[in-house]
Coordinates of C-alpha atoms in Angstrom, one line a residue:
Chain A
X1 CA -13.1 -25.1 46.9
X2 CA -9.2 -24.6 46.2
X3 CA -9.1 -27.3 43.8
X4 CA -12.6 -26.8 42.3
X5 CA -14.5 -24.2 40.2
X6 CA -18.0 -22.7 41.8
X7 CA -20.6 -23.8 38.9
X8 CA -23.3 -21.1 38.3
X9 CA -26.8 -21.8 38.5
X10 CA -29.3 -21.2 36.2
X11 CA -31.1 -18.7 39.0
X12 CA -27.6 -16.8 39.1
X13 CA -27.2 -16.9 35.5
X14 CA -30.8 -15.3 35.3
X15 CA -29.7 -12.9 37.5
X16 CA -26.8 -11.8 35.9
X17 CA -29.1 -10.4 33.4
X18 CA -30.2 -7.5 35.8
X19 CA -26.3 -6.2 34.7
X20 CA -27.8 -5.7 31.5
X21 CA -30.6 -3.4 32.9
X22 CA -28.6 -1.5 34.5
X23 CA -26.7 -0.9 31.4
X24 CA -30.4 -0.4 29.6
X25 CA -31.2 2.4 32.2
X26 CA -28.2 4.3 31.2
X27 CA -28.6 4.0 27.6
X28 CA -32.3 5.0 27.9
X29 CA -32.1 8.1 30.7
X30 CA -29.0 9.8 28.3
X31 CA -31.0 8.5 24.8
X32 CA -28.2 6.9 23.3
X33 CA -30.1 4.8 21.1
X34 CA -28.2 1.2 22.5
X35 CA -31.2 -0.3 24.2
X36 CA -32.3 -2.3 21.3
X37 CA -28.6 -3.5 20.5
X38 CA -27.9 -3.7 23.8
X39 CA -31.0 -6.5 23.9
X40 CA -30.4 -7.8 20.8
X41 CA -26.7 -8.4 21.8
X42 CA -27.3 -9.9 24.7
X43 CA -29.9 -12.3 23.2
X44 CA -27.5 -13.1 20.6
X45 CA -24.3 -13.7 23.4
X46 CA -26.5 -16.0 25.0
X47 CA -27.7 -18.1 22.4
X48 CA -24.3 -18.1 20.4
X49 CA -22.4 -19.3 23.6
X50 CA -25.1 -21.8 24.5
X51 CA -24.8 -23.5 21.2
X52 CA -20.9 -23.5 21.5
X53 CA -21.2 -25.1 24.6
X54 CA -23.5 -27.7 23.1
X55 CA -20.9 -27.8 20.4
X56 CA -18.0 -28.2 21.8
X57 CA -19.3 -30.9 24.1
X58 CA -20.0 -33.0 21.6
X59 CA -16.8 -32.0 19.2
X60 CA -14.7 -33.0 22.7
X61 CA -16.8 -36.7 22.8
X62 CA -15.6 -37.3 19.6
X63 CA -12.6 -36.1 19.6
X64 CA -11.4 -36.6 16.4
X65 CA -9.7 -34.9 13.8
X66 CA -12.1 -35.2 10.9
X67 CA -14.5 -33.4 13.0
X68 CA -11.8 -30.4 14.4
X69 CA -10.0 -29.5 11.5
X70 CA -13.4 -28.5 9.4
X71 CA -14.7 -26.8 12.8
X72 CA -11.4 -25.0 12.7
X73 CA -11.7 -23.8 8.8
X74 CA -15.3 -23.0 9.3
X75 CA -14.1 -20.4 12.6
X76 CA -11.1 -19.3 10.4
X77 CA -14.2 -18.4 7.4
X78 CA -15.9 -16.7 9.9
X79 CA -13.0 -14.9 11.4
X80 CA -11.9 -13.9 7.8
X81 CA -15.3 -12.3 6.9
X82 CA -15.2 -10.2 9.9
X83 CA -11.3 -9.0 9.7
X84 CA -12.7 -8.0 6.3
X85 CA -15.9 -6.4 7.1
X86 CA -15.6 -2.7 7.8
X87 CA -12.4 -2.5 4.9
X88 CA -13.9 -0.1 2.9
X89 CA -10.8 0.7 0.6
X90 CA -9.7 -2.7 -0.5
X91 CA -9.3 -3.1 -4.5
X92 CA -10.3 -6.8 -4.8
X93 CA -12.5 -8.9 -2.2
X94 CA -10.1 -9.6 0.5
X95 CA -12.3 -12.8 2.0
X96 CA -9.9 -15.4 0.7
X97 CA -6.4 -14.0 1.0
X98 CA -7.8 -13.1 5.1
X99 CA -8.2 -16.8 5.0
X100 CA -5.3 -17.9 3.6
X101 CA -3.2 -16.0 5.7
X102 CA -5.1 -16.7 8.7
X103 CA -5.5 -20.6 8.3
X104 CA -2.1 -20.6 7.4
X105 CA -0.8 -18.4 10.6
X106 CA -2.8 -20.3 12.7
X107 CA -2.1 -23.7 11.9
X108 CA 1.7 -23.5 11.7
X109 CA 1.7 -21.5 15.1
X110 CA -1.3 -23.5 16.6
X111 CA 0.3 -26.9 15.4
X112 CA 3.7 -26.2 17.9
X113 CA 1.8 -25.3 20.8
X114 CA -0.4 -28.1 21.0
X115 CA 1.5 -31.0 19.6
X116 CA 5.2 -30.0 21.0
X117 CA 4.7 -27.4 23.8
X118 CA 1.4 -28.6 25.6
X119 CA 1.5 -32.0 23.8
X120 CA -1.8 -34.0 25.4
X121 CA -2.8 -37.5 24.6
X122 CA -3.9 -37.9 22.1
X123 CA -2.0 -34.9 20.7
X124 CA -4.9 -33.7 18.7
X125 CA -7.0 -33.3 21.7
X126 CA -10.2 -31.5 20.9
X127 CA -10.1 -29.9 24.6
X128 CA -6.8 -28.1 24.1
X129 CA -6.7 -27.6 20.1
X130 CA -10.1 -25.7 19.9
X131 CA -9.7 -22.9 22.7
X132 CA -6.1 -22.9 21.2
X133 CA -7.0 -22.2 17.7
X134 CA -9.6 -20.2 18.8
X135 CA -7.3 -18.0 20.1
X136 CA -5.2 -17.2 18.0
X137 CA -8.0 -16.6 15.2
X138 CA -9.1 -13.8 17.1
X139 CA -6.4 -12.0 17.6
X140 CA -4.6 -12.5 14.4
X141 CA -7.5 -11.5 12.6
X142 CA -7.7 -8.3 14.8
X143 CA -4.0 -7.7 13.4
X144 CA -4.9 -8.5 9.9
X145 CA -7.8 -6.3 10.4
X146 CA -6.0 -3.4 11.4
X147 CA -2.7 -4.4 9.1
X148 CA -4.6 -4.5 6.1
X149 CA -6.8 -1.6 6.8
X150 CA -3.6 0.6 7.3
X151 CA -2.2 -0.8 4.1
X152 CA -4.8 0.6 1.9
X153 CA -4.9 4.1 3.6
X154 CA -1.3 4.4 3.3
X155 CA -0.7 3.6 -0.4
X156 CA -4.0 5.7 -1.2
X157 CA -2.5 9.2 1.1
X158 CA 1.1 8.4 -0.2
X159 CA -0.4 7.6 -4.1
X160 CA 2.4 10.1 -5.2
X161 CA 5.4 8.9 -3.6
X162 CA 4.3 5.5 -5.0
X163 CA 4.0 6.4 -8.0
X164 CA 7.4 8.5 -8.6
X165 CA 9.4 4.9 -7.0
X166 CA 7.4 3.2 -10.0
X167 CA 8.8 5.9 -12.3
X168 CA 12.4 5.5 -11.1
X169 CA 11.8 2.0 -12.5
X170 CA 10.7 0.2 -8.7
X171 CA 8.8 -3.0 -8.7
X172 CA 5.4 -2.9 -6.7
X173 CA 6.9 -4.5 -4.1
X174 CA 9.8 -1.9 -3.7
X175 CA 7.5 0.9 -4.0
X176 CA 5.4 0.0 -1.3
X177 CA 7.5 -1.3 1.4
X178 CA 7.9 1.5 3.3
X179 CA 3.9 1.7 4.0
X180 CA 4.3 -2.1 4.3
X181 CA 6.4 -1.9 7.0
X182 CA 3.7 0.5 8.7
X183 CA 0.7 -1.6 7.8
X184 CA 2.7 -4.6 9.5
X185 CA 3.8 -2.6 12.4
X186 CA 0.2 -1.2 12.7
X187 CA -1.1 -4.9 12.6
X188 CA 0.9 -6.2 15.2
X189 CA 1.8 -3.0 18.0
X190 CA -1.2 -4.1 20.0
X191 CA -0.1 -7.8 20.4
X192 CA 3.6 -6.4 21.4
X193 CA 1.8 -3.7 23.7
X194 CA -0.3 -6.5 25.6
X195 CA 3.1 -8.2 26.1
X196 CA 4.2 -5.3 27.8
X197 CA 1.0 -4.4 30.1
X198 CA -0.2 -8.1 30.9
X199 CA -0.2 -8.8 34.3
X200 CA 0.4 -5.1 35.4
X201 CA -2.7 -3.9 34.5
X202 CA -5.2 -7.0 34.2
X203 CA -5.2 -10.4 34.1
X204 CA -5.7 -11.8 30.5
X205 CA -9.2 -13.6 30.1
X206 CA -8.1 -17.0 29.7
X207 CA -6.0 -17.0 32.9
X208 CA -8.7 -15.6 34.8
X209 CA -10.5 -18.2 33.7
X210 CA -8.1 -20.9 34.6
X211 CA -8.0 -19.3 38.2
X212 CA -11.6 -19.5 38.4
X213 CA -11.3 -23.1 37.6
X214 CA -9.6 -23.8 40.3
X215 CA -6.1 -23.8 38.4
X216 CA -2.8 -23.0 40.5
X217 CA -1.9 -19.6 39.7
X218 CA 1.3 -20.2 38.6
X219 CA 0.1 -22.9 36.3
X220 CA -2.1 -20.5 34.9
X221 CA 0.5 -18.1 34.3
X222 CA 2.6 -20.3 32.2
X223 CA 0.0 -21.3 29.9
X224 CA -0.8 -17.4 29.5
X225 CA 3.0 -17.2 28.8
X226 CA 3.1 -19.8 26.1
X227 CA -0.4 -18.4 24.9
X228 CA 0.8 -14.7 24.8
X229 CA 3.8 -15.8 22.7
X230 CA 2.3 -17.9 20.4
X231 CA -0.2 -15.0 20.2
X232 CA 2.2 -12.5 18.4
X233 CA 4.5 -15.1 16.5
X234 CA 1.0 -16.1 14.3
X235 CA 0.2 -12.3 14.8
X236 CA 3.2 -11.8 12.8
X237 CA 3.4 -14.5 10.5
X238 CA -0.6 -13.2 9.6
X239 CA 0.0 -10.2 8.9
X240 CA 2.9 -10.7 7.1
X241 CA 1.4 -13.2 4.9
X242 CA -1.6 -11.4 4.5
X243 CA 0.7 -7.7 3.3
X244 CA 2.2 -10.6 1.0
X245 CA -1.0 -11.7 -0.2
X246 CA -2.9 -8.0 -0.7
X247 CA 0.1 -5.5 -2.1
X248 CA -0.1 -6.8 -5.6
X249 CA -4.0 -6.3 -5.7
X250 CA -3.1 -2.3 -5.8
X251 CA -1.5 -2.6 -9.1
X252 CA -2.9 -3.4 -12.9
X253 CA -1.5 -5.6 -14.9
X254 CA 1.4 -3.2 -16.2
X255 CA 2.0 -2.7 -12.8
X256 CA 0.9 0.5 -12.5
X257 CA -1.2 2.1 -9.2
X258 CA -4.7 1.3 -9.7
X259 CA -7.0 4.8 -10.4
X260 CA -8.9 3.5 -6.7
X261 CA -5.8 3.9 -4.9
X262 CA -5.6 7.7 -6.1
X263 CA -7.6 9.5 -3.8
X264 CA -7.2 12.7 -6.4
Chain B
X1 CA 16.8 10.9 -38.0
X2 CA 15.1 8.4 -36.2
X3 CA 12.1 8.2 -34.5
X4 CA 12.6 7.6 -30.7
X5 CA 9.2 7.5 -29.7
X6 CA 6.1 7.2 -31.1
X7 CA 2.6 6.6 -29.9
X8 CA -0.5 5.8 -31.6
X9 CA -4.1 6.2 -30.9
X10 CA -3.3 6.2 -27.1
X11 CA -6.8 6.9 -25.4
X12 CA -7.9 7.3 -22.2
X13 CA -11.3 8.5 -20.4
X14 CA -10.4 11.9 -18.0
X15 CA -13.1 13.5 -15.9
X16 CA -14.8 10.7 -14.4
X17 CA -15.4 9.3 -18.1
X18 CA -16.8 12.6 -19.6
X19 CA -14.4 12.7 -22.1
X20 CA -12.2 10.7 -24.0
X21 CA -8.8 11.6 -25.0
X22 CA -7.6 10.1 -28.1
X23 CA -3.9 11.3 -29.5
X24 CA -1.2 10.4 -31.9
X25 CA 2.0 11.6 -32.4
X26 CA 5.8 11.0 -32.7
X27 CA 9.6 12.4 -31.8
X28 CA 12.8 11.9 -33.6
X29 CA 16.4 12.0 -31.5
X30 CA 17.3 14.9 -30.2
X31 CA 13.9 17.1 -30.5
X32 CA 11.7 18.4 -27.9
X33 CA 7.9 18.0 -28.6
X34 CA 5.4 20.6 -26.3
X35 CA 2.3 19.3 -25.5
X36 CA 0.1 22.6 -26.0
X37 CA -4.0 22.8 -25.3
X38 CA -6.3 24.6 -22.8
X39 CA -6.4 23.2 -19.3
X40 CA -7.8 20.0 -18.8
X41 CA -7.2 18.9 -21.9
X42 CA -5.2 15.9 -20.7
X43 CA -1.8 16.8 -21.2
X44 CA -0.5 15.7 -18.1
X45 CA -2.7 12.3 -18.9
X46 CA -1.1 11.8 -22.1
X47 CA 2.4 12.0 -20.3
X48 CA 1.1 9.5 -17.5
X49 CA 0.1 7.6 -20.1
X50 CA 3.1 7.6 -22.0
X51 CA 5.4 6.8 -18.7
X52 CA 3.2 4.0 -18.1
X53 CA 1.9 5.0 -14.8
X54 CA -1.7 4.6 -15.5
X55 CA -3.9 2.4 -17.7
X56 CA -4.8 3.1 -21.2
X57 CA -7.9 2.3 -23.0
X58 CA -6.5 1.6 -26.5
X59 CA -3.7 2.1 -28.4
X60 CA 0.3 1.8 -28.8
X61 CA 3.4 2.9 -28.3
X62 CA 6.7 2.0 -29.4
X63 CA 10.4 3.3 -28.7
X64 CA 12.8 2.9 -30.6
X65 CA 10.7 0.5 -32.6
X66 CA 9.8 -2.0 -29.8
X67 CA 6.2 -2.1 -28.6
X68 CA 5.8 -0.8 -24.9
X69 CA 4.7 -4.2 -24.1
X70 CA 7.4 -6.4 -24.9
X71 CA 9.6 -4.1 -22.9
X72 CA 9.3 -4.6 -18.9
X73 CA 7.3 -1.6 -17.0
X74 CA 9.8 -0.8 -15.0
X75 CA 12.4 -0.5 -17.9
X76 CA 10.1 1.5 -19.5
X77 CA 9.6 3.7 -17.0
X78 CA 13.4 4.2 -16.2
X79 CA 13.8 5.1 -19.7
X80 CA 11.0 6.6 -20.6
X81 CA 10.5 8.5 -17.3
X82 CA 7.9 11.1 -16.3
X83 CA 8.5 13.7 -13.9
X84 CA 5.7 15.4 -11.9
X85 CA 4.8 19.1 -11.8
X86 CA 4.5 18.7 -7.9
X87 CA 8.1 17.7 -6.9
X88 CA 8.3 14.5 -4.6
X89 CA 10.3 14.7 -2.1
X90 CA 10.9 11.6 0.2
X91 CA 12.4 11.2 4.3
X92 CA 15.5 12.4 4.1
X93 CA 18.2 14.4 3.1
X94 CA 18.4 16.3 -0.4
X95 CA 21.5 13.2 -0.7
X96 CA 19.3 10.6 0.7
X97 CA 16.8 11.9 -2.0
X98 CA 19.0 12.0 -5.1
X99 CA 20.2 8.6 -4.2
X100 CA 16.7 6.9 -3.6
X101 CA 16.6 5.5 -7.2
X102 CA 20.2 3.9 -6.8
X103 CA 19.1 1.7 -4.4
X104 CA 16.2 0.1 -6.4
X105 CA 16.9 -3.2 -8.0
X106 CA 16.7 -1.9 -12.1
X107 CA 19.1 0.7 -11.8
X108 CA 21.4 -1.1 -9.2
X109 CA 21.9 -3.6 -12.0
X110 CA 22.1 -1.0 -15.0
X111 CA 23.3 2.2 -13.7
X112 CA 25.3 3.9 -10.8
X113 CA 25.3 7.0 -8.9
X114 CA 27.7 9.6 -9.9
X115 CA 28.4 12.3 -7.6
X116 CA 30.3 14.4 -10.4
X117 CA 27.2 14.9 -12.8
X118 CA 25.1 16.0 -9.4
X119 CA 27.3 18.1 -8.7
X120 CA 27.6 19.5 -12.3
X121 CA 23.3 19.7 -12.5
X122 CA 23.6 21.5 -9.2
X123 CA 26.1 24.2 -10.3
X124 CA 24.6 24.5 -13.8
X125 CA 20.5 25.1 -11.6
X126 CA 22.5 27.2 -9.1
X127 CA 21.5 25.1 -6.1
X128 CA 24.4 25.4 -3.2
X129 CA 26.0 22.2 -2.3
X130 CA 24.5 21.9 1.2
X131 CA 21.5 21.4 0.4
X132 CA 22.2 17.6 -0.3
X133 CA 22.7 18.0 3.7
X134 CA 19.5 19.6 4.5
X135 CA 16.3 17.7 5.6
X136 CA 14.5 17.5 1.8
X137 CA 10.8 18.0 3.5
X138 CA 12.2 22.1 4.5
X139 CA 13.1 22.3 0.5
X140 CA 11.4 25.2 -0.9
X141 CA 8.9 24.5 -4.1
X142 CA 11.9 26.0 -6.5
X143 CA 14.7 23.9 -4.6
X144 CA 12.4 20.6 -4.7
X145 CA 11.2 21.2 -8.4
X146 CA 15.3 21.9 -9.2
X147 CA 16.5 18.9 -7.2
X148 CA 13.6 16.2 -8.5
X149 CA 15.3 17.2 -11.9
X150 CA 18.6 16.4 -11.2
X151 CA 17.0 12.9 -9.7
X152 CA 15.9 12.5 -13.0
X153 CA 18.6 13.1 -15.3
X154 CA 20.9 11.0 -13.2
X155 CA 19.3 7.8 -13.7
X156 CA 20.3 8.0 -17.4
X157 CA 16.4 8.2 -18.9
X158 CA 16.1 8.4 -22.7
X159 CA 12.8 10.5 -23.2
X160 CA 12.1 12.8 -20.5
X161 CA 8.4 13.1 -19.7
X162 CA 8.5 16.7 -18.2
X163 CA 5.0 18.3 -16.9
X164 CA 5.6 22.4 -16.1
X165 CA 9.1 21.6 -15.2
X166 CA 9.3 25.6 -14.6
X167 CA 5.5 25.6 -12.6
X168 CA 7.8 26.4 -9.5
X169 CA 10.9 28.9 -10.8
X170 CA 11.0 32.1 -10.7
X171 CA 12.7 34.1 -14.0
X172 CA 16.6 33.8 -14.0
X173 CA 16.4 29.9 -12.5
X174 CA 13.5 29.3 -15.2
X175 CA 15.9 30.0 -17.9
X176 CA 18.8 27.6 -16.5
X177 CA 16.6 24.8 -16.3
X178 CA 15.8 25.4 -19.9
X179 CA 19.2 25.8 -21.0
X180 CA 20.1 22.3 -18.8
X181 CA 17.2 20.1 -20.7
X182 CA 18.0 22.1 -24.0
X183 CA 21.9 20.9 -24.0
X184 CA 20.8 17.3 -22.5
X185 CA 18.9 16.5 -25.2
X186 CA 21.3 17.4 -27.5
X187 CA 23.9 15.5 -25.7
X188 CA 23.0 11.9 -26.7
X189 CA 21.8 11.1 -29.9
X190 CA 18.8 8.3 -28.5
X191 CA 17.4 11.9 -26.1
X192 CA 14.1 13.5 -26.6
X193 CA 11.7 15.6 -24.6
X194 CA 8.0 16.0 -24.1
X195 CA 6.9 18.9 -22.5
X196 CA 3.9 20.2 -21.2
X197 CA 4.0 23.9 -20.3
X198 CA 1.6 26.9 -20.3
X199 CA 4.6 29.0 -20.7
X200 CA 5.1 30.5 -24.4
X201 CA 8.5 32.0 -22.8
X202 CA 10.1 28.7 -22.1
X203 CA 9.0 27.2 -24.9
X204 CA 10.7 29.8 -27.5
X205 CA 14.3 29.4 -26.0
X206 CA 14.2 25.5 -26.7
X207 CA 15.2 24.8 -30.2
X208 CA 13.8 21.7 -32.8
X209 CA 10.5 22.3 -30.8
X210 CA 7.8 20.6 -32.4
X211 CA 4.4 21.5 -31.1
X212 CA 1.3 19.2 -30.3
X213 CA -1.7 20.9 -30.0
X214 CA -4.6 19.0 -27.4
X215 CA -8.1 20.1 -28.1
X216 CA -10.2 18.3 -26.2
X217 CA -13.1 20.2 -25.1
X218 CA -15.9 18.7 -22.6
X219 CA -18.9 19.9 -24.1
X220 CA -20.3 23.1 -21.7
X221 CA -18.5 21.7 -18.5
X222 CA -15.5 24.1 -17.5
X223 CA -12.7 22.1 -16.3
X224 CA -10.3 22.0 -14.1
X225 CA -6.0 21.0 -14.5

């Protein structure tokens, strides 16, 4: 048992699902309108995951890199679309910078963990590179998310001030840095706060999950370590690249503030 | 005496399209030329336009015979520079203010800050000296409005794009700032003002005023600014 993980069974997976009812009950007795959600999200976790696991078993059988690095551009598409989803305010479709910056954050960041810092044999190792990458996906697109989305609203409530820098004779660039810096700030605070809190307050999923696996403790915690690092430095780089990417979209051609980034 | 600025055809769709504004006109060295019209005629347009801070939909403009496009934005807008009835005020001290544009890449390579002339501009709009100190966001309307000025004039622009420069002065400071812009323009012989302003009063103590009437009028919709 120490060294082991405890397997679930399909009858304790089934009942698992009597979580969700309770959760149904609530929804219904106080009318919040979730139990159809609530059903259809659960269907949905359960088939999404299943397939991942069929997935991923095979992508680890073959373990090779013509196979990973398309499965990590397709996650990266996907992860790009959503960081992009509920950005209501952007001037131009922000799908393929969202990639760009995330591919590129990813990979430089994702590249030194696996093939210097955990560096398995071979180093391309489907096993470590997927859950890696996957990773840092989600949370850098959560920052780019949130980065990009405070960019917008900043240059559209401080449309003014942006507009008297261009008159002094500013470049875009130097008339938006200021809400830059906020927007990048903004994108990455919740990777610095977790830094802060991990450990104190809960254990971060994918150490919980070593633990349950059977993993040493303190094995676990230096992988979360390296993880939790590598976490904010593509954070950063992200939404840095991404700031890079986006700012130039909010001027015309002259250079002047586009009329959607006046909220007057 | 030569033309300093001169735009032609320069249109632009105001209020959410329902009218076009279409206008022509031109200023020599050393005049003033008020933009005149009823409200929401697009005079404050035709100076964003001019300044280069938003898009036209046709037409040209050329200073000192160069066309506006052959002449970087942010030159332009250095030179040809607008300022806003509604003072902007940044973080910062009045100082911190004042110095803002110094510390921007086209003026660091063309111009540089002269405490002397701000001092000067200060005296002459009757603003005490301490109030480079104070925190710029606790400026009153007529302190901000006096202050952007003086931002202005220091960067050295040629034609000064002024909207209601006096919106926020009351009578004995109005009549400074009019007697500053009147002797700046004079001052250099490549200077000229455009001015947009409601008041009849400021515009009689300028001299070599040339007036432009706007008279764009939305059919049956009452506008607004």
């Amino acid at each position: 048992m120490d060294s082991g993980y405890i397997e679930i069974s399909n009858l304790q997976l089934v009942f698992s699902v009597s979580l969700v009812i309770i959760t149904g009950i609530i929804s219904s007795l106080l009318q919040l309108g979730l139990v159809k959600p609530l059903i259809w999200g659960t269907i949905r976790a359960f088939v999404q995951l299943s397939l991942i696991g069929y997935v991923l078993t095979y992508v680890f059988k073959l373990n090779s890199l013509l196979v990973i690095i398309p499965l990590i551009f397709i996650m990266a598409w996907v992860a790009s679309r959503e960081a992009t989803r509920r950005i209501s305010n952007a001037p131009a479709n922000p799908v393929p910078l969202a990639f760009l910056s995330l591919t590129a954050s990813t990979f430089v960041v994702g590249l030194i963990v696996v093939a210097v810092i955990i560096s398995p044999h071979p180093w391309y190792s489907a096993r470590v590179m997927i859950p890696i990458f996957g990773m840092l996906l989600g949370n850098s697109m959560n920052a780019i998310a949130l980065c990009l989305d405070r960019l917008y609203s900043e240059v559209q409530a401080h449309a003014d001030e942006v507009e008297q820098l261009l008159c002094f004779g500013a470049t875009p660039w130097e008339a938006v840095i200021t809400l830059v810096k906020k927007a990048v700030r903004a994108g990455m605070m919740p990777t610095i706060n977790s830094l802060m809190i991990v450990g104190l307050v809960s254990l971060p999923g994918m150490m919980t999950g070593q633990i349950l696996a059977g993993m040493n403790p303190q094995s676990a915690v230096r992988y979360q370590f390296v993880v939790m690092i590598m976490m904010a430095a593509s954070v950063a780089i992200g939404c840095i690249l991404i700031v890079a990417l986006s700012y130039k979209k909010m001027f015309n051609h002259d250079l002047a503030l586009l009329d959607s980034m006046r909220k007057n | 005496m030569a033309t300093v600025l001169e735009f032609k055809d320069l249109s632009r769709p105001i209020h959410s399209g329902k009218l076009l504004i279409r206008e022509s006109g031109s200023i020599n060295a050393r005049q003033i030329l008020a933009v005149k019209g009823p409200s929401g005629s697009g005079k404050s347009t035709l100076l964003r336009m001019l300044a280069r801070i938003v898009s036209v939909q046709s037409g040209d403009v050329y200073w000192q015979g160069r066309h506006w496009q052959s002449i970087a934005p942010g030159t332009w807008r250095r030179n040809i520079h607008y300022v806003s009835q509604k003072p902007i005020m940044f973080e910062g001290t009045g100082e911190d203010n004042i110095r803002l544009p110094f510390t921007l890449a086209e003026l660091k390579e063309n111009i540089g800050y002269s405490s002397e002339l701000c001092q000067e501009y200060m005296k002459e709009l009757e603003l005490p000296s301490g109030l480079l100190q104070q925190n710029a966001q606790t400026l009153s309307g007529g302190e901000a409005a006096r202050l952007a000025l003086i931002r202005a004039l220091l960067i050295e622009p040629k034609v000064l794009l002024l909207d209601e420069p006096t919106a926020y002065l009351d009578g004995s400071t109005r009549s400074k700032l009019i007697n500053l812009i009147s002797s700046w323009v004079k001052d250099k012989p490549e200077r000229a003002i455009i001015i947009v302003s409601h008041n009849d009063e400021d515009l009689n103590r300028l001299n070599d005023v040339f007036v432009l009437h706007m008279n764009n009028i939305m059919d049956g919709v009452q506008k607004n600014g």
